[in-house]
Amino acid sequence: MMTSDHVARSPAHAGSGLSERYTVEIYQTRAEMGRAVAMDVANRMRAVAADKGSVRMIFAAAPSQSEVLEALTALPNVPWDRVTAFHMDDYLGLEAEAPQRFGNWLQEHLFSKIPAATVHRIAATGTADEICQGYAGLLGEAPIDIVCLGIGVNGHIAFNDPPVADFDDPLSVRVVELDEVCRQQQVDDDCFDRLEAVPQQAITLTIPTLMGAGALFCTVPGARKKAAVKAALEGPITTDCPASILRTHPNCTIYLDREAAPMADTTLTADALCDAYLDDVTALMQRIHTEEKEPLDRAARLLADQIAEDRLVHVFGPGGHSNLATQEVFFRAGGLMHVNAILDEGTLLSNGALRSMAIERTPGYGRVVIDNQGLGEGDILILVNAYGINAALIDAALIARERGVRTIGISSRQHAEGTAADHPARHPTKQNLHDLVDVAIDSKVQIGDAIVDIPGMTERIAAVSTYANATALNLLVIRTVLHIRERGIEPPVWRSGNAPGGDEANRKFLGNFRGRVRAL
């Protein structure tokens, strides 16, 4: 889970002359880190596949990637059948079947577990020049969309060690000499039993090849990597630490566990924690706007159709704080008057927090709520719940689908897919909201919701789901209003009753909604 040490940085490094736009996320454990990377990579794969129809990916082969690949291959609905896969380096001089060969390692940990459309492995036979030219040709057939990589103890990316790294390398694949630090890492990672057994040459994708990809996901666990991470993130951008160039990529996320993070040693002040929290919230809101444009617009067109026909839009947030999302768009300054908030008393915190939680976990309850509203064919229902799994929510989605109600879901895909099937909050069918609705909008809330980690504390503090839900809903309102106005219709919008002329402005429309909107 993301901690308070997650930072989004944009200032240029002093004297580098290069813009820095990378993001760092720090997790307590390697397992948490691996799950988070896998979720982000899977979401990127889905988005690229939906946009382009195919995904071209490069994978690193190293123990540092184990948790990522294990989590990634376990996720549902990953478009592996559209993936063309490459790997970024391999040794020269090893037998084709040697377990240390990176192609063989990836075959065991990844390729054998997925139905990839195509897998291109670096050839184990032929001259070095033939292998490089052949692989370069395959890489050059189309742009690379995603790279999953790590950082070496010496700061290398792929096998671009400091003595041979070239930020402007004219080749896409080349033969390199491995430095001793790199070779010793292979022994320390238990890939070889002694230094003399590690090959001295390898084939590697060059730095421009890696940096040319659409998105980089860099995973770096372990205390042995801390010095390299510090140099990569805080030192000058130089081939003395090849990974420092990652800071200039427009879409690079670096994932660290606590042991690898140099900033984890820093005493955190209240101001630093608050700054990090606000950075994270802002970054989350921006991600929803940037990455969810397509589903937001599809949903907005549905709402515009509905309101143009003077029909209501129903909103239900089953859950203690999900009810806040329902209230965010109901009788709200700047909000649509056609919103009918389903403010079910059973799940409101005002009637008891533990009671609310028990009711949202009760199978069948959501069906009763939707049935009581009398929704049917031609209606639209927005379901909002950050976690996307609880019984009342899933039942509401199921009965809506049975009755021909069009549904829009706002929930976190990562949270839903990362929550165990036997979690007590889950519906008996173990389904997730985003798989049941007509339009799914991903709120991108991390598992557990709270994101600020205080050193020495077990539990994290400061949740983000209320911001995420409100952001998605208000972006939806904006798009809906614009689509309605494109039809020459001025949509009725609430004015604050506390603003001058508010009561008078609202009174003009009340007659149309009294009796139709139950909570009005």
CSV table of C-alpha atoms in Angstrom, one decimal, residues 116-449:
chain,number,residue,atom,x,y,z
A,116,ALA,CA,0.6,-14.1,-24.7
A,117,ALA,CA,0.0,-13.4,-28.4
A,118,THR,CA,3.7,-13.4,-29.1
A,119,VAL,CA,6.9,-13.9,-27.1
A,120,HIS,CA,10.2,-12.8,-28.5
A,121,ARG,CA,13.2,-14.2,-26.6
A,122,ILE,CA,16.8,-13.1,-27.2
A,123,ALA,CA,18.3,-16.0,-29.2
A,124,ALA,CA,20.7,-18.3,-27.5
A,125,THR,CA,22.4,-19.3,-30.8
A,126,GLY,CA,24.1,-17.4,-33.6
A,127,THR,CA,26.7,-14.7,-33.6
A,128,ALA,CA,26.4,-11.8,-31.3
A,129,ASP,CA,25.9,-9.4,-34.2
A,130,GLU,CA,23.2,-11.6,-35.7
A,131,ILE,CA,21.4,-11.8,-32.4
A,132,CYS,CA,21.5,-8.1,-31.8
A,133,GLN,CA,20.4,-7.2,-35.3
A,134,GLY,CA,17.5,-9.7,-35.3
A,135,TYR,CA,16.2,-8.6,-32.0
A,136,ALA,CA,16.6,-4.9,-32.9
A,137,GLY,CA,14.5,-5.6,-36.0
A,138,LEU,CA,11.7,-7.1,-33.9
A,139,LEU,CA,11.8,-4.2,-31.4
A,140,GLY,CA,11.6,-1.7,-34.2
A,141,GLU,CA,8.4,-3.0,-35.8
A,142,ALA,CA,6.3,-0.8,-33.6
A,143,PRO,CA,6.6,1.5,-30.5
A,144,ILE,CA,7.0,-0.2,-27.1
A,145,ASP,CA,4.2,0.6,-24.8
A,146,ILE,CA,5.3,-0.7,-21.4
A,147,VAL,CA,8.6,-1.6,-19.7
A,148,CYS,CA,8.8,-3.4,-16.4
A,149,LEU,CA,12.4,-2.9,-15.1
A,150,GLY,CA,14.6,-2.6,-12.0
A,151,ILE,CA,17.7,-0.9,-10.9
A,152,GLY,CA,21.0,-2.8,-10.3
A,153,VAL,CA,23.3,-2.4,-7.3
A,154,ASN,CA,25.6,-0.3,-9.6
A,155,GLY,CA,22.7,1.8,-10.8
A,156,HIS,CA,22.4,0.0,-14.1
A,157,ILE,CA,19.1,-0.5,-16.1
A,158,ALA,CA,19.1,-3.6,-18.1
A,159,PHE,CA,22.8,-4.5,-18.6
A,160,ASN,CA,23.8,-0.8,-19.2
A,161,ASP,CA,26.5,-0.7,-16.5
A,162,PRO,CA,28.2,2.6,-15.7
A,163,PRO,CA,31.3,2.0,-17.8
A,164,VAL,CA,29.3,1.3,-21.0
A,165,ALA,CA,26.0,3.2,-20.5
A,166,ASP,CA,25.2,5.8,-23.2
A,167,PHE,CA,22.1,8.0,-22.9
A,168,ASP,CA,22.4,8.7,-26.7
A,169,ASP,CA,23.3,5.2,-27.9
A,170,PRO,CA,22.6,5.0,-31.6
A,171,LEU,CA,21.9,1.2,-31.3
A,172,SER,CA,18.8,-0.3,-29.9
A,173,VAL,CA,20.5,-3.6,-28.9
A,174,ARG,CA,24.2,-4.2,-28.3
A,175,VAL,CA,26.8,-6.4,-26.8
A,176,VAL,CA,28.3,-5.1,-23.5
A,177,GLU,CA,31.1,-6.0,-21.1
A,178,LEU,CA,29.7,-6.6,-17.6
A,179,ASP,CA,31.5,-4.8,-14.8
A,180,GLU,CA,32.5,-6.6,-11.6
A,181,VAL,CA,29.8,-5.0,-9.4
A,182,CYS,CA,27.1,-6.2,-11.8
A,183,ARG,CA,28.6,-9.7,-12.0
A,184,GLN,CA,28.9,-9.9,-8.2
A,185,GLN,CA,25.2,-9.0,-7.9
A,186,GLN,CA,24.3,-12.1,-9.9
A,187,VAL,CA,26.2,-14.1,-7.2
A,188,ASP,CA,24.6,-12.2,-4.3
A,189,ASP,CA,21.2,-12.9,-6.0
A,190,ASP,CA,22.0,-16.6,-5.9
A,191,CYS,CA,21.9,-16.9,-9.7
A,192,PHE,CA,25.5,-18.2,-9.7
A,193,ASP,CA,27.6,-19.8,-7.1
A,194,ARG,CA,30.8,-17.9,-7.7
A,195,LEU,CA,32.0,-14.8,-9.5
A,196,GLU,CA,34.0,-16.7,-12.0
A,197,ALA,CA,30.9,-18.5,-13.3
A,198,VAL,CA,29.2,-15.3,-14.3
A,199,PRO,CA,29.6,-14.4,-18.0
A,200,GLN,CA,31.6,-11.4,-18.7
A,201,GLN,CA,29.5,-10.3,-21.8
A,202,ALA,CA,25.8,-9.9,-22.4
A,203,ILE,CA,23.3,-8.6,-24.9
A,204,THR,CA,21.2,-5.7,-23.7
A,205,LEU,CA,18.6,-3.3,-24.9
A,206,THR,CA,20.1,0.2,-24.8
A,207,ILE,CA,19.0,3.1,-22.7
A,208,PRO,CA,17.3,5.0,-25.6
A,209,THR,CA,15.3,1.8,-26.4
A,210,LEU,CA,14.0,1.6,-22.8
A,211,MET,CA,13.4,5.3,-22.5
A,212,GLY,CA,11.4,5.3,-25.7
A,213,ALA,CA,8.6,3.3,-24.2
A,214,GLY,CA,5.2,4.8,-23.3
A,215,ALA,CA,5.4,4.0,-19.6
A,216,LEU,CA,8.1,2.7,-17.3
A,217,PHE,CA,7.3,0.7,-14.1
A,218,CYS,CA,10.6,0.3,-12.1
A,219,THR,CA,10.6,-2.0,-9.1
A,220,VAL,CA,13.5,-1.9,-6.6
A,221,PRO,CA,13.3,-3.9,-3.4
A,222,GLY,CA,16.0,-4.6,-0.8
A,223,ALA,CA,18.6,-2.8,1.3
A,224,ARG,CA,21.4,-3.6,-1.1
A,225,LYS,CA,19.8,-1.3,-3.7
A,226,LYS,CA,19.5,1.7,-1.3
A,227,ALA,CA,22.7,3.4,-2.4
A,228,ALA,CA,21.9,3.0,-6.0
A,229,VAL,CA,18.4,4.3,-5.5
A,230,LYS,CA,19.8,7.3,-3.6
A,231,ALA,CA,22.1,8.1,-6.5
A,232,ALA,CA,19.4,7.6,-9.1
A,233,LEU,CA,16.9,9.9,-7.3
A,234,GLU,CA,19.1,12.5,-5.6
A,235,GLY,CA,22.4,12.6,-7.6
A,236,PRO,CA,23.2,14.2,-10.9
A,237,ILE,CA,21.8,12.7,-14.1
A,238,THR,CA,24.8,10.9,-15.4
A,239,THR,CA,25.9,7.6,-16.8
A,240,ASP,CA,27.9,7.1,-13.5
A,241,CYS,CA,24.4,6.0,-12.3
A,242,PRO,CA,22.5,5.0,-15.5
A,243,ALA,CA,19.2,4.8,-13.6
A,244,SER,CA,19.3,8.5,-13.0
A,245,ILE,CA,18.0,9.0,-16.5
A,246,LEU,CA,14.6,7.6,-15.4
A,247,ARG,CA,13.9,10.9,-13.8
A,248,THR,CA,13.5,12.5,-17.2
A,249,HIS,CA,10.9,10.1,-18.6
A,250,PRO,CA,7.4,11.6,-18.8
A,251,ASN,CA,5.7,8.5,-17.4
A,252,CYS,CA,7.9,6.7,-15.0
A,253,THR,CA,6.9,5.3,-11.6
A,254,ILE,CA,9.6,4.0,-9.3
A,255,TYR,CA,8.4,1.5,-6.7
A,256,LEU,CA,10.5,0.9,-3.5
A,257,ASP,CA,10.1,-1.2,-0.4
A,258,ARG,CA,11.2,0.3,2.9
A,259,GLU,CA,14.6,-1.3,2.8
A,260,ALA,CA,15.4,0.2,-0.6
A,261,ALA,CA,14.1,3.7,0.1
A,262,PRO,CA,16.8,6.2,1.2
A,263,MET,CA,14.1,8.7,2.1
A,264,ALA,CA,12.7,6.2,4.7
A,265,ASP,CA,15.6,7.1,6.9
A,266,THR,CA,14.6,10.8,7.0
A,267,THR,CA,12.7,12.1,10.1
A,268,LEU,CA,9.3,13.1,8.8
A,269,THR,CA,7.9,16.4,10.1
A,270,ALA,CA,4.2,17.2,10.2
A,271,ASP,CA,4.6,19.6,7.3
A,272,ALA,CA,6.4,16.9,5.2
A,273,LEU,CA,3.7,14.4,5.8
A,274,CYS,CA,0.9,16.9,5.1
A,275,ASP,CA,2.7,18.0,1.9
A,276,ALA,CA,3.1,14.4,0.8
A,277,TYR,CA,-0.6,13.7,1.5
A,278,LEU,CA,-1.8,16.7,-0.5
A,279,ASP,CA,0.5,15.7,-3.3
A,280,ASP,CA,-0.9,12.2,-3.3
A,281,VAL,CA,-4.5,13.4,-3.3
A,282,THR,CA,-3.9,15.9,-6.1
A,283,ALA,CA,-2.1,13.2,-8.1
A,284,LEU,CA,-5.0,10.8,-7.6
A,285,MET,CA,-7.5,13.4,-8.7
A,286,GLN,CA,-5.4,14.1,-11.8
A,287,ARG,CA,-5.2,10.4,-12.6
A,288,ILE,CA,-8.9,10.0,-12.5
A,289,HIS,CA,-9.3,13.0,-14.9
A,290,THR,CA,-6.6,11.8,-17.3
A,291,GLU,CA,-7.0,8.0,-17.3
A,292,GLU,CA,-10.8,7.8,-17.0
A,293,LYS,CA,-11.8,10.3,-19.7
A,294,GLU,CA,-13.3,7.6,-21.9
A,295,PRO,CA,-15.7,6.0,-19.4
A,296,LEU,CA,-16.5,9.4,-17.9
A,297,ASP,CA,-17.6,10.7,-21.2
A,298,ARG,CA,-19.6,7.5,-22.0
A,299,ALA,CA,-21.4,7.9,-18.7
A,300,ALA,CA,-21.9,11.6,-19.3
A,301,ARG,CA,-23.6,10.9,-22.6
A,302,LEU,CA,-26.0,8.4,-20.9
A,303,LEU,CA,-26.9,11.0,-18.3
A,304,ALA,CA,-27.3,13.7,-20.9
A,305,ASP,CA,-29.8,11.5,-22.8
A,306,GLN,CA,-31.7,10.9,-19.6
A,307,ILE,CA,-31.9,14.5,-18.5
A,308,ALA,CA,-32.8,15.7,-22.0
A,309,GLU,CA,-35.9,13.5,-21.6
A,310,ASP,CA,-36.6,15.0,-18.2
A,311,ARG,CA,-35.8,11.7,-16.5
A,312,LEU,CA,-34.1,11.3,-13.1
A,313,VAL,CA,-30.6,10.0,-12.5
A,314,HIS,CA,-30.5,7.8,-9.4
A,315,VAL,CA,-27.4,7.6,-7.2
A,316,PHE,CA,-26.7,5.0,-4.5
A,317,GLY,CA,-23.6,4.8,-2.3
A,318,PRO,CA,-24.1,1.8,0.0
A,319,GLY,CA,-21.6,2.1,2.8
A,320,GLY,CA,-20.9,4.5,5.6
A,321,HIS,CA,-18.7,6.9,3.7
A,322,SER,CA,-20.0,6.0,0.3
A,323,ASN,CA,-23.2,7.8,1.3
A,324,LEU,CA,-21.1,11.0,1.3
A,325,ALA,CA,-20.6,10.5,-2.4
A,326,THR,CA,-24.4,10.3,-2.9
A,327,GLN,CA,-24.8,13.5,-1.0
A,328,GLU,CA,-22.0,15.2,-3.0
A,329,VAL,CA,-24.2,15.4,-6.1
A,330,PHE,CA,-27.6,15.8,-4.5
A,331,PHE,CA,-29.2,19.2,-3.7
A,332,ARG,CA,-25.6,20.6,-4.2
A,333,ALA,CA,-24.6,24.0,-5.4
A,334,GLY,CA,-23.6,23.5,-9.0
A,335,GLY,CA,-25.1,20.1,-9.1
A,336,LEU,CA,-27.8,18.6,-11.4
A,337,MET,CA,-31.4,19.0,-10.2
A,338,HIS,CA,-32.3,15.7,-11.9
A,339,VAL,CA,-30.3,13.7,-9.3
A,340,ASN,CA,-32.3,11.5,-7.0
A,341,ALA,CA,-30.1,10.5,-4.1
A,342,ILE,CA,-31.0,7.1,-2.5
A,343,LEU,CA,-30.2,8.0,1.1
A,344,ASP,CA,-30.9,4.6,2.6
A,345,GLU,CA,-31.1,4.9,6.4
A,346,GLY,CA,-29.7,1.4,7.0
A,347,THR,CA,-26.2,2.2,5.9
A,348,LEU,CA,-25.9,5.8,7.2
A,349,LEU,CA,-23.3,6.2,9.9
A,350,SER,CA,-25.7,8.4,11.9
A,351,ASN,CA,-27.6,5.2,12.8
A,352,GLY,CA,-24.5,3.5,14.1
A,353,ALA,CA,-21.2,2.8,12.4
A,354,LEU,CA,-21.1,-0.9,13.3
A,355,ARG,CA,-24.7,-1.3,12.3
A,356,SER,CA,-24.0,0.4,9.0
A,357,MET,CA,-21.1,-1.9,8.3
A,358,ALA,CA,-23.1,-5.0,9.2
A,359,ILE,CA,-26.0,-3.9,6.9
A,360,GLU,CA,-23.8,-3.2,3.9
A,361,ARG,CA,-22.4,-6.7,4.3
A,362,THR,CA,-25.9,-8.3,4.4
A,363,PRO,CA,-26.8,-10.3,1.3
A,364,GLY,CA,-30.1,-9.3,-0.2
A,365,TYR,CA,-30.2,-5.8,1.4
A,366,GLY,CA,-29.2,-4.0,-1.7
A,367,ARG,CA,-32.0,-5.7,-3.7
A,368,VAL,CA,-34.5,-4.5,-1.2
A,369,VAL,CA,-33.3,-0.9,-1.5
A,370,ILE,CA,-33.4,-0.8,-5.3
A,371,ASP,CA,-36.8,-2.7,-5.3
A,372,ASN,CA,-38.2,0.0,-3.0
A,373,GLN,CA,-37.2,2.7,-5.4
A,374,GLY,CA,-39.2,1.0,-8.2
A,375,LEU,CA,-36.4,1.3,-10.7
A,376,GLY,CA,-36.8,-0.5,-14.0
A,377,GLU,CA,-36.1,-0.4,-17.7
A,378,GLY,CA,-35.2,3.1,-18.9
A,379,ASP,CA,-33.7,4.2,-15.6
A,380,ILE,CA,-30.1,5.0,-14.8
A,381,LEU,CA,-28.4,4.1,-11.6
A,382,ILE,CA,-25.0,5.4,-10.4
A,383,LEU,CA,-23.4,3.1,-7.8
A,384,VAL,CA,-20.6,4.5,-5.8
A,385,ASN,CA,-18.4,2.6,-3.4
A,386,ALA,CA,-14.6,2.9,-3.2
A,387,TYR,CA,-14.0,-0.8,-2.5
A,388,GLY,CA,-16.4,-2.2,-5.1
A,389,ILE,CA,-17.1,-5.5,-3.3
A,390,ASN,CA,-19.7,-5.3,-0.5
A,391,ALA,CA,-22.8,-7.4,-0.5
A,392,ALA,CA,-25.3,-4.5,-0.6
A,393,LEU,CA,-23.5,-2.9,-3.5
A,394,ILE,CA,-23.3,-6.1,-5.6
A,395,ASP,CA,-26.9,-6.9,-4.9
A,396,ALA,CA,-27.9,-3.5,-6.1
A,397,ALA,CA,-26.0,-3.9,-9.3
A,398,LEU,CA,-27.4,-7.4,-9.9
A,399,ILE,CA,-31.0,-6.4,-9.4
A,400,ALA,CA,-30.5,-3.3,-11.6
A,401,ARG,CA,-29.2,-5.5,-14.4
A,402,GLU,CA,-32.0,-7.9,-14.1
A,403,ARG,CA,-34.5,-5.1,-14.4
A,404,GLY,CA,-32.9,-3.4,-17.4
A,405,VAL,CA,-31.6,-0.5,-15.5
A,406,ARG,CA,-28.5,1.0,-17.1
A,407,THR,CA,-25.7,1.2,-14.5
A,408,ILE,CA,-22.6,3.3,-13.9
A,409,GLY,CA,-20.1,2.2,-11.3
A,410,ILE,CA,-17.5,4.3,-9.5
A,411,SER,CA,-15.1,2.1,-7.5
A,412,SER,CA,-11.5,1.1,-7.3
A,413,ARG,CA,-10.5,-1.7,-9.5
A,414,GLN,CA,-7.3,-2.2,-7.6
A,415,HIS,CA,-9.0,-2.4,-4.3
A,416,ALA,CA,-11.6,-4.9,-5.6
A,417,GLU,CA,-9.2,-7.2,-7.4
A,418,GLY,CA,-6.7,-7.0,-4.6
A,419,THR,CA,-9.2,-8.0,-1.9
A,420,ALA,CA,-9.3,-11.7,-1.0
A,421,ALA,CA,-12.3,-13.7,-2.3
A,422,ASP,CA,-13.1,-14.8,1.3
A,423,HIS,CA,-13.1,-11.3,2.8
A,424,PRO,CA,-16.2,-11.0,5.0
A,425,ALA,CA,-17.4,-7.9,3.2
A,426,ARG,CA,-17.8,-9.7,-0.1
A,427,HIS,CA,-21.0,-10.7,-1.7
A,428,PRO,CA,-21.5,-14.5,-1.8
A,429,THR,CA,-20.8,-14.5,-5.5
A,430,LYS,CA,-17.4,-12.9,-4.9
A,431,GLN,CA,-18.1,-10.5,-7.8
A,432,ASN,CA,-16.7,-7.0,-8.3
A,433,LEU,CA,-18.7,-3.9,-9.2
A,434,HIS,CA,-16.6,-3.0,-12.2
A,435,ASP,CA,-17.5,-6.3,-13.8
A,436,LEU,CA,-21.3,-5.8,-13.4
A,437,VAL,CA,-22.0,-2.3,-14.6
A,438,ASP,CA,-22.5,-0.9,-18.1
A,439,VAL,CA,-19.8,1.8,-17.5
A,440,ALA,CA,-17.1,1.4,-15.0
A,441,ILE,CA,-15.1,4.4,-13.7
A,442,ASP,CA,-12.0,3.6,-11.7
A,443,SER,CA,-11.5,5.7,-8.6
A,444,LYS,CA,-8.0,4.3,-8.2
A,445,VAL,CA,-8.1,4.1,-4.4
A,446,GLN,CA,-5.3,2.1,-2.9
A,447,ILE,CA,-6.1,-1.0,-0.9
A,448,GLY,CA,-7.0,0.1,2.6
A,449,ASP,CA,-7.8,3.7,1.6
